[in-house]
C-alpha cells in the first residue's frame, strides 16, 4: 500500500523510524525509577522525559502508518510529480513534490508553495508567501512520475 512513496522518501522514513525506535528504547524509564517521590526538579525531569517519550511514540506511529499505507489520498499530486514554474521576473524553476522533502528542488504538499499548487493545472497563476514576501508564478507543467 505504501507504494505511493518514492524510493528516497521510503528510505528516509525507514531511517528516521530506526533512529526514533533506538532513541525510544534508550530513553525508556528504568523500572526502579517509576513512582519515586523526589524533589520538584526530579518530578520536572520525569515529566519532561514522559512528554518526550509520548512525542516519540506519536512520531513512530505516524511514520509506521505512512510506510504501511502511504500518504493520505488528499486529491493532491502523486509523490515525485515534477512542477515547472515561471516567475514574474521571467526566471523558471523545476521542483519535485515529495512526501518527505530532503534535497534542494523538493517541496511538500504542506509547504506554502505546495498548498498554492493544490487544485491547479498547467497555465494557472499561483501566489504564495515566502519569508521574503509574496511570490507569483505561472504553472508551466505538472508531470506525474512514470
PDB file of C-alpha atoms in Angstrom, residues 35-85:
ATOM      1  CA  UNK A  35       6.874   6.049  41.416  1.00  0.00           C
ATOM      2  CA  UNK A  36       9.857   7.715  43.107  1.00  0.00           C
ATOM      3  CA  UNK A  37       8.860  10.805  45.077  1.00  0.00           C
ATOM      4  CA  UNK A  38      11.937  13.035  44.680  1.00  0.00           C
ATOM      5  CA  UNK A  39      12.020  16.826  44.717  1.00  0.00           C
ATOM      6  CA  UNK A  40      10.293  19.114  42.221  1.00  0.00           C
ATOM      7  CA  UNK A  41      13.343  19.121  39.923  1.00  0.00           C
ATOM      8  CA  UNK A  42      13.210  15.315  39.791  1.00  0.00           C
ATOM      9  CA  UNK A  43       9.490  15.447  39.077  1.00  0.00           C
ATOM     10  CA  UNK A  44      10.061  18.014  36.296  1.00  0.00           C
ATOM     11  CA  UNK A  45      12.680  15.732  34.747  1.00  0.00           C
ATOM     12  CA  UNK A  46      10.281  12.792  34.863  1.00  0.00           C
ATOM     13  CA  UNK A  47       7.526  14.904  33.313  1.00  0.00           C
ATOM     14  CA  UNK A  48       9.829  16.176  30.556  1.00  0.00           C
ATOM     15  CA  UNK A  49      11.008  12.638  29.794  1.00  0.00           C
ATOM     16  CA  UNK A  50       7.387  11.431  29.705  1.00  0.00           C
ATOM     17  CA  UNK A  51       6.426  14.163  27.238  1.00  0.00           C
ATOM     18  CA  UNK A  52       9.421  13.344  25.037  1.00  0.00           C
ATOM     19  CA  UNK A  53       8.544   9.635  25.092  1.00  0.00           C
ATOM     20  CA  UNK A  54       4.942  10.448  24.158  1.00  0.00           C
ATOM     21  CA  UNK A  55       6.189  12.541  21.211  1.00  0.00           C
ATOM     22  CA  UNK A  56       8.482   9.684  20.117  1.00  0.00           C
ATOM     23  CA  UNK A  57       5.567   7.236  20.308  1.00  0.00           C
ATOM     24  CA  UNK A  58       3.337   9.527  18.199  1.00  0.00           C
ATOM     25  CA  UNK A  59       6.035  10.036  15.565  1.00  0.00           C
ATOM     26  CA  UNK A  60       6.843   6.302  15.435  1.00  0.00           C
ATOM     27  CA  UNK A  61       3.144   5.566  14.871  1.00  0.00           C
ATOM     28  CA  UNK A  62       2.870   8.299  12.223  1.00  0.00           C
ATOM     29  CA  UNK A  63       5.874   7.010  10.251  1.00  0.00           C
ATOM     30  CA  UNK A  64       4.800   3.367  10.601  1.00  0.00           C
ATOM     31  CA  UNK A  65       1.363   4.197   9.188  1.00  0.00           C
ATOM     32  CA  UNK A  66       2.878   6.244   6.369  1.00  0.00           C
ATOM     33  CA  UNK A  67       5.177   3.350   5.422  1.00  0.00           C
ATOM     34  CA  UNK A  68       2.324   0.844   5.618  1.00  0.00           C
ATOM     35  CA  UNK A  69      -0.499   2.774   3.961  1.00  0.00           C
ATOM     36  CA  UNK A  70       1.300   5.533   2.060  1.00  0.00           C
ATOM     37  CA  UNK A  71       0.411   9.210   2.166  1.00  0.00           C
ATOM     38  CA  UNK A  72      -3.230  10.098   2.607  1.00  0.00           C
ATOM     39  CA  UNK A  73      -5.029  10.472  -0.684  1.00  0.00           C
ATOM     40  CA  UNK A  74      -5.990  14.113  -0.442  1.00  0.00           C
ATOM     41  CA  UNK A  75      -6.550  14.578  -4.164  1.00  0.00           C
ATOM     42  CA  UNK A  76      -3.084  16.072  -4.455  1.00  0.00           C
ATOM     43  CA  UNK A  77      -0.423  15.158  -6.967  1.00  0.00           C
ATOM     44  CA  UNK A  78       1.403  11.839  -6.515  1.00  0.00           C
ATOM     45  CA  UNK A  79       4.787  11.738  -4.826  1.00  0.00           C
ATOM     46  CA  UNK A  80       7.501  12.637  -7.335  1.00  0.00           C
ATOM     47  CA  UNK A  81       5.362  14.914  -9.512  1.00  0.00           C
ATOM     48  CA  UNK A  82       7.555  17.423 -11.350  1.00  0.00           C
ATOM     49  CA  UNK A  83       6.410  21.045 -11.243  1.00  0.00           C
ATOM     50  CA  UNK A  84       7.779  23.706 -13.568  1.00  0.00           C
ATOM     51  CA  UNK A  85       7.088  27.350 -12.679  1.00  0.00           C
TER      52      UNK A  85
END
